[in-house]
Coordinates of N, CA and C in Angstrom, one line a residue:
X274 N 0.8 -1.2 0.0 CA 0.0 0.0 0.0 C 0.9 1.3 0.0
X275 N 2.1 1.1 -0.3 CA 3.0 2.3 -0.4 C 3.1 2.8 -1.8
X276 N 1.9 3.3 -2.3 CA 1.8 3.7 -3.6 C 2.5 5.0 -3.9
X277 N 2.5 5.9 -3.0 CA 3.1 7.2 -3.2 C 4.6 7.1 -3.4
X278 N 5.4 6.4 -2.6 CA 6.8 6.3 -2.9 C 7.1 5.6 -4.2
X279 N 6.2 4.6 -4.6 CA 6.4 3.9 -5.9 C 6.1 4.9 -7.0
X280 N 5.1 5.7 -6.9 CA 4.8 6.7 -7.9 C 5.9 7.7 -8.1
X281 N 6.5 8.2 -7.0 CA 7.6 9.1 -7.0 C 8.8 8.5 -7.7
X282 N 9.1 7.2 -7.4 CA 10.2 6.5 -8.0 C 10.0 6.4 -9.5
X283 N 8.7 6.1 -9.9 CA 8.4 6.0 -11.4 C 8.6 7.3 -12.0
X284 N 8.1 8.4 -11.4 CA 8.3 9.7 -11.9 C 9.8 10.0 -12.1
X285 N 10.6 9.7 -11.2 CA 12.0 10.0 -11.3 C 12.7 9.2 -12.4
X286 N 12.3 7.9 -12.6 CA 12.8 7.1 -13.6 C 12.4 7.6 -15.0
X287 N 11.1 8.0 -15.1 CA 10.6 8.5 -16.4 C 11.3 9.8 -16.8
X288 N 11.8 10.5 -15.9 CA 12.5 11.8 -16.2 C 13.8 11.5 -17.0
X289 N 14.3 10.3 -16.9 CA 15.5 9.9 -17.6 C 15.3 9.5 -19.1
X290 N 14.0 9.3 -19.4 CA 13.7 8.9 -20.8 C 13.4 10.2 -21.6
X291 N 13.7 10.2 -22.9 CA 13.4 11.4 -23.7 C 12.0 11.7 -23.8
X292 N 11.7 13.0 -23.8 CA 10.3 13.5 -23.8 C 9.6 13.1 -25.1
X293 N 8.3 12.9 -25.1 CA 7.6 12.6 -26.3 C 6.1 12.9 -26.1
X294 N 5.3 12.9 -27.1 CA 3.9 13.1 -27.0 C 3.3 12.0 -26.1
X295 N 3.7 10.8 -26.4 CA 3.1 9.6 -25.6 C 3.4 9.8 -24.1
X296 N 4.7 10.2 -23.8 CA 5.1 10.4 -22.5 C 4.3 11.6 -21.8
X297 N 4.1 12.6 -22.6 CA 3.3 13.7 -22.2 C 1.9 13.3 -21.7
X298 N 1.2 12.5 -22.6 CA -0.1 12.0 -22.2 C -0.1 11.1 -21.0
X299 N 1.0 10.3 -20.9 CA 1.1 9.4 -19.7 C 1.3 10.2 -18.5
X300 N 2.1 11.3 -18.6 CA 2.3 12.2 -17.4 C 1.0 12.8 -17.0
X301 N 0.2 13.3 -18.0 CA -1.0 13.9 -17.7 C -2.0 13.0 -17.0
X302 N -2.1 11.8 -17.6 CA -3.0 10.7 -17.0 C -2.6 10.3 -15.6
X303 N -1.3 10.2 -15.3 CA -0.9 9.7 -14.0 C -0.6 10.9 -13.0
X304 N -0.7 12.1 -13.5 CA -0.5 13.2 -12.5 C 1.0 13.4 -12.2
X305 N 1.9 13.2 -13.2 CA 3.3 13.4 -13.0 C 3.7 14.8 -13.4
X306 N 3.7 15.7 -12.4 CA 3.8 17.1 -12.8 C 5.1 17.5 -13.4
X307 N 6.2 17.0 -12.9 CA 7.6 17.3 -13.4 C 7.7 16.8 -14.8
X308 N 7.3 15.5 -15.0 CA 7.3 14.9 -16.3 C 6.4 15.7 -17.3
X309 N 5.3 16.1 -16.9 CA 4.3 16.8 -17.7 C 4.9 18.1 -18.2
X310 N 5.5 18.9 -17.3 CA 6.1 20.2 -17.6 C 7.2 20.0 -18.6
X311 N 8.1 19.0 -18.3 CA 9.2 18.7 -19.2 C 8.8 18.3 -20.6
X312 N 7.8 17.5 -20.7 CA 7.3 17.1 -22.0 C 6.5 18.2 -22.8
X313 N 5.8 19.0 -22.0 CA 5.1 20.2 -22.7 C 6.2 21.1 -23.3
X314 N 7.3 21.4 -22.5 CA 8.3 22.2 -23.0 C 9.0 21.6 -24.2
X315 N 9.2 20.3 -24.2 CA 9.9 19.7 -25.3 C 9.0 19.7 -26.6
X316 N 7.8 19.4 -26.4 CA 6.9 19.4 -27.6 C 6.7 20.8 -28.1
X317 N 6.5 21.7 -27.2 CA 6.3 23.1 -27.7 C 7.6 23.7 -28.4
X318 N 8.7 23.2 -28.0 CA 10.0 23.8 -28.6 C 10.2 23.3 -30.0
X319 N 9.6 22.2 -30.3 CA 9.8 21.7 -31.7 C 8.5 20.9 -32.1
X320 N 7.4 21.6 -32.4 CA 6.2 20.9 -32.6 C 6.1 20.4 -34.1
X321 N 7.2 20.6 -34.9 CA 7.1 20.1 -36.2 C 7.4 18.6 -36.3
X322 N 8.1 18.1 -35.3 CA 8.6 16.7 -35.3 C 7.5 15.7 -34.9
X323 N 6.9 15.9 -33.6 CA 6.0 14.9 -33.2 C 4.6 15.0 -33.9
X324 N 3.9 13.9 -33.9 CA 2.6 13.9 -34.5 C 1.6 14.4 -33.5
X325 N 1.2 15.7 -33.6 CA 0.3 16.3 -32.7 C -1.2 15.9 -32.9
X326 N -1.5 15.2 -33.9 CA -2.9 14.8 -34.2 C -3.4 13.9 -33.1
X327 N -2.5 13.2 -32.4 CA -3.0 12.3 -31.3 C -3.5 13.1 -30.1
X328 N -3.2 14.4 -30.1 CA -3.7 15.3 -29.0 C -5.0 15.9 -29.3
X329 N -5.7 15.5 -30.4 CA -7.0 16.1 -30.7 C -8.0 15.9 -29.6
X330 N -7.9 14.9 -28.9 CA -8.9 14.6 -27.8 C -8.4 15.1 -26.4
X331 N -7.4 15.9 -26.4 CA -6.8 16.5 -25.2 C -6.6 18.0 -25.3
X332 N -7.7 18.7 -25.3 CA -7.6 20.2 -25.5 C -6.8 20.9 -24.4
X333 N -6.9 20.3 -23.2 CA -6.1 21.0 -22.1 C -4.6 20.8 -22.3
X334 N -4.2 19.7 -22.8 CA -2.8 19.5 -23.1 C -2.4 20.4 -24.3
X335 N -3.2 20.5 -25.3 CA -2.9 21.4 -26.4 C -2.8 22.8 -25.9
X336 N -3.7 23.2 -25.0 CA -3.7 24.6 -24.5 C -2.4 24.8 -23.7
X337 N -1.9 23.8 -22.9 CA -0.7 24.0 -22.2 C 0.5 24.2 -23.1
X338 N 0.5 23.4 -24.2 CA 1.6 23.5 -25.2 C 1.6 24.9 -25.8
X339 N 0.4 25.4 -26.2 CA 0.2 26.7 -26.8 C 0.7 27.8 -25.8
X340 N 0.3 27.7 -24.6 CA 0.7 28.7 -23.6 C 2.2 28.7 -23.4
X341 N 2.9 27.5 -23.5 CA 4.3 27.5 -23.4 C 5.0 28.1 -24.6
X342 N 4.4 27.9 -25.8 CA 4.9 28.5 -27.0 C 4.8 30.0 -26.9
X343 N 3.6 30.5 -26.5 CA 3.4 32.0 -26.3 C 4.4 32.6 -25.3
X344 N 4.6 31.9 -24.2 CA 5.6 32.4 -23.2 C 7.0 32.5 -23.8
X345 N 7.4 31.5 -24.5 CA 8.7 31.5 -25.2 C 8.8 32.6 -26.2
X346 N 7.8 32.8 -26.9 CA 7.7 33.9 -27.9 C 7.9 35.2 -27.2
X347 N 7.1 35.4 -26.1 CA 7.2 36.7 -25.4 C 8.6 36.9 -24.8
X348 N 9.2 35.8 -24.3 CA 10.6 35.9 -23.8 C 11.6 36.3 -24.9
X349 N 11.4 35.7 -26.1 CA 12.3 36.0 -27.2 C 12.1 37.5 -27.6
X350 N 10.9 38.0 -27.7 CA 10.7 39.4 -28.0 C 11.3 40.3 -27.0
X351 N 11.2 40.0 -25.7 CA 11.8 40.8 -24.7 C 13.3 40.9 -24.8
X352 N 13.9 39.7 -25.1 CA 15.3 39.7 -25.3 C 15.8 40.5 -26.5
X353 N 15.0 40.4 -27.6 CA 15.3 41.2 -28.8 C 15.2 42.7 -28.5
X354 N 14.2 43.1 -27.7 CA 14.1 44.5 -27.4 C 15.3 44.9 -26.5
X355 N 15.7 44.1 -25.6 CA 16.8 44.4 -24.7 C 18.1 44.5 -25.6
X356 N 18.3 43.7 -26.5 CA 19.5 43.7 -27.4 C 19.4 45.0 -28.2
X357 N 18.3 45.4 -28.7 CA 18.2 46.6 -29.6 C 18.5 47.8 -28.7
X358 N 18.1 47.8 -27.5 CA 18.4 49.0 -26.6 C 19.9 49.1 -26.3
X359 N 20.6 48.0 -26.3 CA 22.0 48.0 -26.1 C 22.9 48.5 -27.3
X360 N 22.3 48.4 -28.4 CA 23.1 48.7 -29.6 C 23.7 50.1 -29.6
X361 N 23.1 51.2 -29.2 CA 23.7 52.5 -29.2 C 24.9 52.5 -28.2
X362 N 24.8 51.9 -27.1 CA 25.9 51.8 -26.1 C 27.1 51.1 -26.7
X363 N 26.8 49.9 -27.4 CA 27.9 49.1 -27.9 C 28.6 49.9 -29.0
X364 N 27.8 50.6 -29.9 CA 28.4 51.4 -30.9 C 29.4 52.5 -30.3
X365 N 28.9 53.1 -29.2 CA 29.7 54.1 -28.6 C 31.0 53.5 -28.0
X366 N 30.8 52.4 -27.3 CA 32.0 51.7 -26.8 C 33.0 51.3 -27.8
X367 N 32.5 50.8 -28.9 CA 33.4 50.4 -30.0 C 34.1 51.7 -30.6
X368 N 33.4 52.7 -30.7 CA 34.0 54.0 -31.2 C 35.1 54.4 -30.2
X369 N 34.9 54.4 -28.9 CA 35.9 54.8 -28.0 C 37.1 53.9 -28.1
X370 N 36.9 52.6 -28.2 CA 38.0 51.6 -28.3 C 38.8 51.9 -29.6
X371 N 38.1 52.2 -30.6 CA 38.8 52.5 -31.9 C 39.6 53.8 -31.8
X372 N 39.1 54.8 -31.1 CA 39.8 56.1 -30.9 C 41.0 55.8 -30.1
X373 N 41.0 55.0 -29.0 CA 42.1 54.8 -28.2 C 43.2 54.0 -28.9
X374 N 42.8 53.1 -29.8 CA 43.7 52.3 -30.5 C 44.5 53.2 -31.5
X375 N 43.8 54.2 -32.0 CA 44.5 55.1 -33.0 C 45.4 56.1 -32.3
X376 N 45.2 56.4 -31.0 CA 46.1 57.3 -30.3 C 47.4 56.7 -29.9

């Protein structure tokens, strides 16, 4: 009747296997939170490879994948904005370095 320790051990072992859509559904069905998050992230990062048609009957899983993709997209946009704001400072620093090298 020690189901919880067994479930935790299974969760730990499954984390060693590569993420997949099947493993994502398994994690969702069995309530394996860490495995679920890991598989959502993996599927969302490259949804061109796995066959997502098997997820038609799992709208909540598809929604989680979509949310993860949107979050990554927002993070990427924020990083782009930060990089663009650094450009004038970098140009100025390069100009100073160039002037010092000429002196």
